[in-house]
Each structure stands twice: as C-alpha cells, then as structure tokens.
mmCIF file of C-alpha atoms and ligand atoms in Angstrom:
data_model
loop_
_atom_site.group_PDB
_atom_site.id
_atom_site.type_symbol
_atom_site.label_atom_id
_atom_site.label_comp_id
_atom_site.label_asym_id
_atom_site.label_seq_id
_atom_site.Cartn_x
_atom_site.Cartn_y
_atom_site.Cartn_z
ATOM 1 C CA MET A 1 0.000 0.000 0.000
ATOM 2 C CA SER A 2 3.067 2.229 -0.228
ATOM 3 C CA ASP A 3 1.397 4.108 -3.088
ATOM 4 C CA ASN A 4 -0.857 5.725 -0.528
ATOM 5 C CA LEU A 5 1.995 7.133 1.539
ATOM 6 C CA PRO A 6 2.790 10.776 0.878
ATOM 7 C CA GLN A 7 5.767 11.049 -1.470
ATOM 8 C CA PRO A 8 8.750 13.092 -0.287
ATOM 9 C CA LEU A 9 8.875 16.564 -1.817
ATOM 10 C CA GLU A 10 11.934 18.569 -2.746
ATOM 11 C CA GLY A 11 11.984 22.249 -1.941
ATOM 12 C CA ARG A 12 14.147 25.073 -0.734
ATOM 13 C CA ILE A 13 14.260 26.703 2.687
ATOM 14 C CA ILE A 14 13.350 30.372 2.293
ATOM 15 C CA ALA A 15 12.953 31.369 5.934
ATOM 16 C CA ALA A 16 14.190 30.084 9.256
ATOM 17 C CA HIS A 17 13.596 30.947 12.871
ATOM 18 C CA GLY A 18 14.948 28.501 15.414
ATOM 19 C CA ARG A 19 13.490 25.090 14.547
ATOM 20 C CA HIS A 20 10.802 26.563 12.316
ATOM 21 C CA TYR A 21 11.327 26.688 8.569
ATOM 22 C CA VAL A 22 9.384 27.828 5.543
ATOM 23 C CA VAL A 23 10.048 25.542 2.587
ATOM 24 C CA GLU A 24 9.086 26.651 -0.910
ATOM 25 C CA PHE A 25 8.374 24.167 -3.714
ATOM 26 C CA PRO A 26 8.857 24.506 -7.460
ATOM 27 C CA ASP A 27 5.146 25.288 -7.980
ATOM 28 C CA GLY A 28 5.462 28.245 -5.591
ATOM 29 C CA SER A 29 3.572 26.592 -2.735
ATOM 30 C CA LYS A 30 5.031 26.741 0.772
ATOM 31 C CA ARG A 31 4.972 24.577 3.867
ATOM 32 C CA HIS A 32 5.857 25.204 7.493
ATOM 33 C CA CYS A 33 8.445 22.540 8.281
ATOM 34 C CA PHE A 34 10.277 21.136 11.279
ATOM 35 C CA PRO A 35 13.371 18.979 11.561
ATOM 36 C CA ARG A 36 12.839 15.301 12.293
ATOM 37 C CA GLY A 37 15.308 15.118 15.163
ATOM 38 C CA LYS A 38 16.411 17.479 17.840
ATOM 39 C CA LYS A 39 19.147 19.170 15.875
ATOM 40 C CA THR A 40 18.521 20.310 12.381
ATOM 41 C CA GLY A 41 21.585 21.596 10.641
ATOM 42 C CA ALA A 42 19.379 23.138 7.956
ATOM 43 C CA ALA A 43 19.847 26.730 6.822
ATOM 44 C CA VAL A 44 18.113 29.228 4.534
ATOM 45 C CA GLY A 45 19.043 28.414 0.949
ATOM 46 C CA ASP A 46 19.257 24.690 1.644
ATOM 47 C CA ARG A 47 17.515 22.325 -0.736
ATOM 48 C CA VAL A 48 15.675 19.748 1.331
ATOM 49 C CA LYS A 49 13.531 16.643 1.091
ATOM 50 C CA ILE A 50 10.451 16.850 3.227
ATOM 51 C CA ALA A 51 7.714 14.437 4.186
ATOM 52 C CA PRO A 52 4.450 16.315 3.799
ATOM 53 C CA GLN A 53 2.126 16.414 6.778
ATOM 54 C CA GLY A 54 -1.404 17.602 6.297
ATOM 55 C CA ARG A 55 -2.020 20.375 3.846
ATOM 56 C CA ASP A 56 0.650 22.859 4.722
ATOM 57 C CA GLU A 57 3.192 21.321 7.055
ATOM 58 C CA GLY A 58 6.092 18.946 6.680
ATOM 59 C CA VAL A 59 9.074 17.253 8.273
ATOM 60 C CA ILE A 60 12.573 17.822 6.926
ATOM 61 C CA GLU A 61 13.937 14.377 6.059
ATOM 62 C CA ALA A 62 17.205 15.279 4.382
ATOM 63 C CA ILE A 63 19.356 18.193 3.329
ATOM 64 C CA LEU A 64 20.630 17.857 -0.229
ATOM 65 C CA PRO A 65 24.339 18.461 -0.870
ATOM 66 C CA ARG A 66 25.217 22.160 -0.689
ATOM 67 C CA SER A 67 27.845 24.261 -2.403
ATOM 68 C CA ASN A 68 28.661 26.190 0.777
ATOM 69 C CA LEU A 69 27.470 27.026 4.268
ATOM 70 C CA LEU A 70 27.945 30.339 6.042
ATOM 71 C CA PHE A 71 28.102 30.968 9.762
ATOM 72 C CA ARG A 72 27.089 34.037 11.658
ATOM 73 C CA SER A 73 28.691 35.150 14.843
ATOM 74 C CA ASP A 74 26.376 35.290 17.876
ATOM 75 C CA GLU A 75 28.256 36.526 20.953
ATOM 76 C CA THR A 76 30.940 33.847 21.237
ATOM 77 C CA ARG A 77 29.280 31.137 19.173
ATOM 78 C CA SER A 78 29.109 30.543 15.454
ATOM 79 C CA LYS A 79 25.740 29.502 14.061
ATOM 80 C CA GLN A 80 25.095 28.389 10.541
ATOM 81 C CA PHE A 81 22.460 30.448 8.803
ATOM 82 C CA ALA A 82 22.744 30.443 5.009
ATOM 83 C CA ALA A 83 23.663 27.868 2.395
ATOM 84 C CA ASN A 84 24.221 27.755 -1.356
ATOM 85 C CA VAL A 85 25.140 31.424 -1.540
ATOM 86 C CA ASP A 86 26.700 32.743 -4.766
ATOM 87 C CA GLN A 87 27.871 36.169 -3.686
ATOM 88 C CA LEU A 88 28.078 38.559 -0.791
ATOM 89 C CA LEU A 89 26.826 42.136 -0.985
ATOM 90 C CA ILE A 90 28.403 44.252 1.746
ATOM 91 C CA VAL A 91 26.655 47.568 2.322
ATOM 92 C CA VAL A 92 28.740 50.406 3.759
ATOM 93 C CA ALA A 93 27.888 54.102 3.672
ATOM 94 C CA VAL A 94 29.367 57.554 3.554
ATOM 95 C CA GLU A 95 27.663 58.141 6.924
ATOM 96 C CA PRO A 96 27.763 56.921 9.669
ATOM 97 C CA THR A 97 31.391 55.843 9.548
ATOM 98 C CA PHE A 98 31.630 52.140 8.793
ATOM 99 C CA SER A 99 33.932 49.696 10.561
ATOM 100 C CA ASP A 100 36.738 48.477 8.311
ATOM 101 C CA ASP A 101 37.245 45.604 10.729
ATOM 102 C CA LEU A 102 33.707 44.333 10.027
ATOM 103 C CA ALA A 103 33.966 44.911 6.277
ATOM 104 C CA TRP A 104 37.278 43.071 6.062
ATOM 105 C CA ARG A 105 36.027 40.202 8.211
ATOM 106 C CA ALA A 106 33.148 39.908 5.766
ATOM 107 C CA LEU A 107 35.590 39.681 2.871
ATOM 108 C CA ALA A 108 37.541 37.014 4.728
ATOM 109 C CA GLY A 109 34.319 35.106 5.400
ATOM 110 C CA ALA A 110 33.317 35.241 1.741
ATOM 111 C CA TRP A 111 36.689 34.226 0.359
ATOM 112 C CA SER A 112 37.077 31.446 2.909
ATOM 113 C CA VAL A 113 34.089 29.670 1.331
ATOM 114 C CA GLY A 114 34.944 30.728 -2.204
ATOM 115 C CA ILE A 115 32.162 33.242 -2.885
ATOM 116 C CA GLU A 116 32.664 36.633 -4.518
ATOM 117 C CA PRO A 117 32.168 39.743 -2.408
ATOM 118 C CA LEU A 118 31.081 43.099 -3.702
ATOM 119 C CA ILE A 119 30.785 46.311 -1.781
ATOM 120 C CA ILE A 120 28.161 49.001 -2.073
ATOM 121 C CA LEU A 121 29.173 52.441 -0.949
ATOM 122 C CA ASN A 122 25.736 53.877 -0.194
ATOM 123 C CA LYS A 123 24.595 57.464 0.419
ATOM 124 C CA VAL A 124 26.922 59.087 -2.116
ATOM 125 C CA ASP A 125 24.362 61.920 -2.194
ATOM 126 C CA LEU A 126 26.036 63.044 1.069
ATOM 127 C CA GLN A 127 28.780 64.555 -1.014
ATOM 128 C CA ALA A 128 30.924 66.053 1.737
ATOM 129 C CA GLY A 129 31.954 62.638 3.041
ATOM 130 C CA VAL A 130 32.347 60.717 -0.207
ATOM 131 C CA GLU A 131 36.093 61.274 -0.680
ATOM 132 C CA THR A 132 36.921 60.071 2.831
ATOM 133 C CA ALA A 133 34.766 56.951 2.502
ATOM 134 C CA ARG A 134 36.235 56.202 -0.917
ATOM 135 C CA ALA A 135 39.754 56.496 0.486
ATOM 136 C CA ARG A 136 38.927 53.995 3.231
ATOM 137 C CA LEU A 137 37.899 51.505 0.562
ATOM 138 C CA ALA A 138 41.018 51.983 -1.574
ATOM 139 C CA SER A 139 42.841 49.005 -0.050
ATOM 140 C CA VAL A 140 40.016 46.562 -0.791
ATOM 141 C CA ARG A 141 39.493 48.032 -4.243
ATOM 142 C CA ALA A 142 43.183 47.291 -4.801
ATOM 143 C CA LEU A 143 42.441 43.635 -3.983
ATOM 144 C CA GLY A 144 40.010 43.581 -6.895
ATOM 145 C CA VAL A 145 36.767 43.841 -4.919
ATOM 146 C CA PRO A 146 34.159 45.766 -6.937
ATOM 147 C CA VAL A 147 32.983 48.896 -5.138
ATOM 148 C CA ILE A 148 29.671 50.241 -6.432
ATOM 149 C CA GLU A 149 28.816 53.780 -5.455
ATOM 150 C CA LEU A 150 25.140 54.662 -5.260
ATOM 151 C CA SER A 151 22.368 56.238 -3.283
ATOM 152 C CA ALA A 152 19.600 53.892 -2.177
ATOM 153 C CA HIS A 153 17.241 56.885 -2.369
ATOM 154 C CA ASP A 154 17.869 57.059 -6.115
ATOM 155 C CA GLN A 155 15.918 54.006 -7.287
ATOM 156 C CA PRO A 156 16.698 54.044 -11.022
ATOM 157 C CA THR A 157 20.430 54.138 -10.277
ATOM 158 C CA VAL A 158 20.123 51.229 -7.839
ATOM 159 C CA HIS A 159 18.425 49.089 -10.469
ATOM 160 C CA ALA A 160 20.870 50.096 -13.181
ATOM 161 C CA ALA A 161 23.864 49.345 -10.960
ATOM 162 C CA LEU A 162 22.665 46.049 -9.484
ATOM 163 C CA ALA A 163 20.133 44.246 -11.662
ATOM 164 C CA ASP A 164 22.725 42.502 -13.833
ATOM 165 C CA ARG A 165 24.945 41.578 -10.903
ATOM 166 C CA LEU A 166 22.062 40.038 -8.945
ATOM 167 C CA ALA A 167 20.300 38.278 -11.825
ATOM 168 C CA GLY A 168 20.240 34.501 -11.511
ATOM 169 C CA LYS A 169 22.284 34.484 -8.308
ATOM 170 C CA VAL A 170 21.702 33.996 -4.599
ATOM 171 C CA THR A 171 23.118 37.068 -2.893
ATOM 172 C CA LEU A 172 23.580 37.474 0.841
ATOM 173 C CA LEU A 173 23.124 41.025 2.137
ATOM 174 C CA LEU A 174 25.297 42.225 4.946
ATOM 175 C CA GLY A 175 25.615 45.603 6.617
ATOM 176 C CA GLN A 176 26.060 47.307 9.937
ATOM 177 C CA SER A 177 22.942 49.064 11.100
ATOM 178 C CA GLY A 178 22.479 52.522 9.666
ATOM 179 C CA MET A 179 24.204 51.779 6.360
ATOM 180 C CA GLY A 180 20.909 51.618 4.434
ATOM 181 C CA LYS A 181 20.483 47.867 4.070
ATOM 182 C CA SER A 182 16.709 47.950 4.670
ATOM 183 C CA THR A 183 16.281 50.891 2.302
ATOM 184 C CA LEU A 184 18.172 49.001 -0.370
ATOM 185 C CA LEU A 185 16.228 45.776 0.220
ATOM 186 C CA ASN A 186 12.953 47.646 -0.158
ATOM 187 C CA VAL A 187 14.072 49.176 -3.443
ATOM 188 C CA LEU A 188 15.225 45.833 -4.808
ATOM 189 C CA VAL A 189 12.286 43.792 -3.493
ATOM 190 C CA PRO A 190 9.221 46.021 -3.725
ATOM 191 C CA ASP A 191 7.032 43.527 -1.807
ATOM 192 C CA ALA A 192 9.640 42.770 0.885
ATOM 193 C CA ASP A 193 7.410 43.996 3.709
ATOM 194 C CA ALA A 194 4.502 41.824 2.616
ATOM 195 C CA ALA A 195 6.802 38.805 2.240
ATOM 196 C CA THR A 196 8.245 39.422 5.707
ATOM 197 C CA ARG A 197 4.765 39.482 7.230
ATOM 198 C CA GLU A 198 3.885 36.271 5.430
ATOM 199 C CA TYR A 199 7.034 34.527 6.695
ATOM 200 C CA SER A 200 6.448 35.747 10.229
ATOM 201 C CA SER A 201 2.939 34.388 10.371
ATOM 202 C CA ALA A 202 4.007 31.102 8.735
ATOM 203 C CA LEU A 203 6.764 30.770 11.315
ATOM 204 C CA ASP A 204 4.412 31.649 14.211
ATOM 205 C CA MET A 205 6.843 34.318 15.174
ATOM 206 C CA GLY A 206 4.466 37.083 16.104
ATOM 207 C CA ARG A 207 6.583 40.126 16.660
ATOM 208 C CA HIS A 208 9.890 38.309 16.908
ATOM 209 C CA THR A 209 10.834 39.063 13.364
ATOM 210 C CA THR A 210 14.338 40.242 14.015
ATOM 211 C CA THR A 211 16.248 36.997 14.361
ATOM 212 C CA SER A 212 14.917 35.190 11.357
ATOM 213 C CA THR A 213 16.801 34.790 8.085
ATOM 214 C CA ARG A 214 14.779 35.133 4.882
ATOM 215 C CA LEU A 215 15.243 34.677 1.203
ATOM 216 C CA TYR A 216 13.442 37.111 -1.120
ATOM 217 C CA HIS A 217 12.874 36.639 -4.820
ATOM 218 C CA LEU A 218 13.869 39.573 -6.990
ATOM 219 C CA PRO A 219 11.596 40.754 -9.784
ATOM 220 C CA ALA A 220 12.819 40.259 -13.379
ATOM 221 C CA PRO A 221 15.572 39.657 -14.348
ATOM 222 C CA GLY A 222 15.415 37.586 -11.174
ATOM 223 C CA GLY A 223 17.776 36.281 -8.542
ATOM 224 C CA ASP A 224 17.378 35.932 -4.785
ATOM 225 C CA LEU A 225 18.447 38.073 -1.852
ATOM 226 C CA ILE A 226 19.018 36.634 1.620
ATOM 227 C CA ASP A 227 18.568 39.055 4.484
ATOM 228 C CA SER A 228 19.272 38.304 8.102
ATOM 229 C CA PRO A 229 18.299 41.243 10.283
ATOM 230 C CA GLY A 230 20.826 41.976 12.959
ATOM 231 C CA PHE A 231 23.494 40.053 11.106
ATOM 232 C CA GLN A 232 26.728 41.969 11.430
ATOM 233 C CA ALA A 233 29.572 39.503 11.262
ATOM 234 C CA PHE A 234 30.412 36.104 9.951
ATOM 235 C CA GLY A 235 31.392 33.449 12.423
ATOM 236 C CA LEU A 236 35.006 32.761 11.559
ATOM 237 C CA GLN A 237 35.961 30.814 14.671
ATOM 238 C CA HIS A 238 35.677 27.440 12.978
ATOM 239 C CA LEU A 239 38.032 28.390 10.149
ATOM 240 C CA SER A 240 41.412 26.753 9.778
ATOM 241 C CA GLY A 241 44.584 28.777 9.281
ATOM 242 C CA ASP A 242 44.409 28.112 5.539
ATOM 243 C CA ASP A 243 40.777 29.262 5.346
ATOM 244 C CA ILE A 244 41.711 32.457 7.176
ATOM 245 C CA LEU A 245 44.607 33.102 4.818
ATOM 246 C CA ARG A 246 42.188 33.046 1.892
ATOM 247 C CA GLY A 247 40.760 36.235 3.372
ATOM 248 C CA PHE A 248 44.135 37.932 2.906
ATOM 249 C CA PRO A 249 45.053 37.377 -0.734
ATOM 250 C CA GLU A 250 47.671 40.136 -0.616
ATOM 251 C CA PHE A 251 49.795 37.836 1.608
ATOM 252 C CA THR A 252 50.011 35.139 -1.064
ATOM 253 C CA PRO A 253 53.018 36.375 -3.077
ATOM 254 C CA HIS A 254 55.066 36.695 0.132
ATOM 255 C CA ILE A 255 54.281 33.251 1.480
ATOM 256 C CA GLU A 256 56.600 31.520 -0.959
ATOM 257 C CA ARG A 257 59.501 33.256 0.768
ATOM 258 C CA CYS A 258 58.614 31.762 4.188
ATOM 259 C CA ARG A 259 61.312 29.429 5.484
ATOM 260 C CA PHE A 260 58.838 26.922 6.942
ATOM 261 C CA TYR A 261 56.144 25.310 4.829
ATOM 262 C CA ASN A 262 53.731 25.367 7.784
ATOM 263 C CA CYS A 263 54.510 28.975 8.716
ATOM 264 C CA THR A 264 51.607 30.783 10.427
ATOM 265 C CA HIS A 265 53.202 34.149 9.545
ATOM 266 C CA ARG A 266 53.452 35.365 13.077
ATOM 267 C CA HIS A 267 56.469 34.446 15.145
ATOM 268 C CA GLU A 268 58.395 32.153 12.837
ATOM 269 C CA PRO A 269 61.874 33.184 11.737
ATOM 270 C CA GLY A 270 62.303 33.796 8.030
ATOM 271 C CA CYS A 271 58.630 34.632 7.389
ATOM 272 C CA GLY A 272 58.028 36.351 4.053
ATOM 273 C CA VAL A 273 54.750 37.905 5.216
ATOM 274 C CA VAL A 274 56.314 39.512 8.293
ATOM 275 C CA ALA A 275 59.193 40.734 6.118
ATOM 276 C CA ALA A 276 56.689 42.335 3.736
ATOM 277 C CA LEU A 277 54.864 43.884 6.689
ATOM 278 C CA ARG A 278 58.111 45.417 7.959
ATOM 279 C CA ALA A 279 58.900 46.683 4.479
ATOM 280 C CA GLY A 280 55.530 48.444 4.381
ATOM 281 C CA GLU A 281 54.205 46.243 1.583
ATOM 282 C CA ILE A 282 51.366 44.853 3.701
ATOM 283 C CA ASP A 283 48.877 47.120 5.445
ATOM 284 C CA THR A 284 49.459 46.996 9.222
ATOM 285 C CA ALA A 285 45.725 47.144 10.034
ATOM 286 C CA ARG A 286 45.032 44.226 7.698
ATOM 287 C CA TYR A 287 47.846 42.212 9.267
ATOM 288 C CA ALA A 288 46.547 43.007 12.776
ATOM 289 C CA LEU A 289 43.110 41.730 11.763
ATOM 290 C CA TYR A 290 44.691 38.523 10.444
ATOM 291 C CA GLU A 291 46.292 37.983 13.849
ATOM 292 C CA ARG A 292 43.024 38.664 15.693
ATOM 293 C CA ILE A 293 41.047 36.219 13.568
ATOM 294 C CA LEU A 294 43.726 33.569 14.021
ATOM 295 C CA ASP A 295 43.781 34.113 17.805
ATOM 296 C CA GLU A 296 39.994 33.876 17.987
ATOM 297 C CA SER A 297 39.895 30.672 16.009
ATOM 298 C CA GLU A 298 42.650 29.104 18.115
ATOM 299 C CA ALA A 299 40.872 30.116 21.329
ATOM 300 C CA ALA A 300 37.581 28.651 20.033
ATOM 301 C CA GLN A 301 39.270 25.376 19.151
ATOM 302 C CA ARG A 302 40.604 25.006 22.682
ATOM 303 C CA TYR A 303 37.054 24.677 24.065
HETATM 304 N N1 GDP B 1 21.137 60.431 2.444
HETATM 305 C C1 GDP B 1 20.858 59.150 2.328
HETATM 306 N N2 GDP B 1 20.299 58.505 3.343
HETATM 307 C C2 GDP B 1 20.030 57.175 3.187
HETATM 308 C C3 GDP B 1 20.320 56.493 1.993
HETATM 309 N N3 GDP B 1 19.958 55.199 2.154
HETATM 310 C C4 GDP B 1 19.448 55.091 3.401
HETATM 311 N N4 GDP B 1 19.486 56.302 4.021
HETATM 312 C C5 GDP B 1 19.006 56.629 5.372
HETATM 313 O O1 GDP B 1 19.844 56.007 6.325
HETATM 314 C C6 GDP B 1 19.094 55.625 7.482
HETATM 315 C C7 GDP B 1 19.298 54.152 7.774
HETATM 316 O O2 GDP B 1 18.729 53.398 6.712
HETATM 317 P P1 GDP B 1 18.223 51.884 6.903
HETATM 318 O O3 GDP B 1 17.840 51.388 5.571
HETATM 319 O O4 GDP B 1 17.235 51.792 7.997
HETATM 320 O O5 GDP B 1 19.588 51.249 7.379
HETATM 321 P P2 GDP B 1 19.887 49.777 7.942
HETATM 322 O O6 GDP B 1 20.025 49.932 9.428
HETATM 323 O O7 GDP B 1 21.187 49.418 7.302
HETATM 324 O O8 GDP B 1 18.780 48.864 7.555
HETATM 325 C C8 GDP B 1 17.643 55.972 7.159
HETATM 326 O O9 GDP B 1 17.346 57.206 7.766
HETATM 327 C C9 GDP B 1 17.628 56.070 5.646
HETATM 328 O O10 GDP B 1 16.637 56.930 5.174
HETATM 329 C C10 GDP B 1 20.923 57.209 0.923
HETATM 330 O O11 GDP B 1 21.230 56.697 -0.153
HETATM 331 N N5 GDP B 1 21.172 58.539 1.151
HETATM 332 MG MG1 MG B 2 17.601 47.640 8.750
HETATM 333 ZN ZN1 ZN B 3 55.293 33.102 6.996
#
C-alpha cells in the first residue's frame, strides 16, 4: 500500500527561525516545516527533502548536498544560517562611519568559502563625506573587490547598478545598522514587507521578526536576496589557518619566501609575510586583523 503514503517533496528553505522553517516548492507553494530530530543543521538556501504532513506542514527528512554554508557570529558562538550562496553584498555608507574591521572580516568570510564579495558604498548623495569613505575603501578596491557607489534613495540608479549583478544568483546582504540595508532591500524587493509578514505568520513568530533569516525573490531579471536582520559579522571561529589566509590574498606572493612550509606568519623566523609587513608592503591594520582572527579561532578550538 506504499502508493498511498505521501511522497517526499523537494523544496528550498526560504525562511528560518529557530526550529521553524518555511520551505518553498517549485510550484510556488510553501509549507511550514520542522526537523525530524532534535538538531537540524538546515539553513536558509538549503535544498531539502520533506515528508508532507497535512495540507501545509512537513518534516525535513534530508538536506541535499550544498555548495557552501555560512556561519554568523552570535556573541561567542558561530551559528550556521545560510547555504548555497553565490555572492556577498556588503553595504557600507558615507555616513555613519563604517567599521573596516567588520567589512574586512566579511571579505575574509566570503573568500574562505569561495564566494565573490562586492561592496556598495551607499549614500553618495552626502557629497561632503564621499572622498573620505572612498579612500577607506582603496585598499580593498586594490584587492580587486568591486565597489559600487550609489544612493539607495535614487531608485533608477540602484536598479541600473545592481540588476545585472544580482540576476540569476543567490546574494547574501550584509551591513552594519544605519548603512541603508533595509532601504536598499525595499528598493530591490518592492514587496519585501509583505513577504516578511507572510514569513512571520508562517513561522508563528508574532513580533519576533528580528532573528529570522529570509530569502526574497527579486523581480525580473530575477535572482534571490538573503537578508538576516541583525546580522553583522560572519562566524570565523571554525576556520582553519588556511581558510583564514584566503581572506588575505595580498599575503600570497610573500608566502613563498617563508622558510617553513607550515609557517603561520606570526612568530616564525624567516617569514616572508612579516618581512613584507616590515617593508611596508602589507597594510598593518590588515595584518593586525589577520592575527586577531587567528587568535579567535585558536581560542575557540581550545574549548
Ligand atoms: N542620504 C541618504 N540617506 C540614506 C540612503 N539610504 C538610506 N538612508 C538613510 O539612512 C538611514 C538608515 O537606513 P536603513 O535602511 O534603515 O539602514 P539599515 O540599518 O542598514 O537597515 C535611514 O534614515 C535612511 O533613510 C541614501 O542613499 N542617502
Ligand atoms: Mg535595517
Ligand atoms: Zn610566513
């Protein structure tokens, strides 16, 4: 009688809040799903197999293989929150002053999983501060990261600058508060507020909308945006030394001069990276961040 059992369905997680998920299916229908066991491991962007239950619920049976998985930093812990991401859109602004530490950590997080970052310098209508903000981005521009200058209040420019870059891709939005991330999301996804309300009621979240992660579909030419309110930094604690180094591509040419093949580029004699730092060829702030990330990951691995 197995023909009468509900067949497993394949869909994609488009919203998550704790153990509650919204799974969307190819026909556009959605179900409120839960993990089978205690721990889930599923993240927004994951493709999953679910066992349908009733008309609009389901149990997550399996997570299909993913191309990547990103972690966010919550106090001292790293929590996974997005999967199968193609690119990272980091929003900084002319005002208020953005943190280079956070922006560079984001680059390191993106490169460590092999996704392309791009930076938006928002609020260029505040002309007095544009030169200063631009100068603070010069070092990352030199690493080849695209920096797109725009004003989120100028909708036609936003579409012209971003539509092609977002089309057909899953893009994760990241920004410190005040940079204009919500303004930008609302320009790019005109029905974002309605979608957010729908997710919140499907997830039984009531007013607790702030900690959920959601995927929004972009209007033509398409693509998806993942937003995670309150998300400021990637969790990098689980990264290995090699993963961390991928966040600092400007070190690469100097590494071949290191005396030891397993050099961590800190205290070892004959280190090419430290030599380049002393010669002024590597930015001291970037090197200091490398050391901090390495320290944090070593401390996390001791627990
Ligand atoms: N001048 C100017 N203000 C902007 C622009 N984009 C956003 N803002 C303002 O910046 C403030 C923070 O924007 P919001 O989208 O809430 O930032 P979020 O905290 O990153 O989500 C709001 O007062 C916005 O109106 C812009 O392009 N130019
Ligand atoms: Mg916001
Ligand atoms: Zn070295």
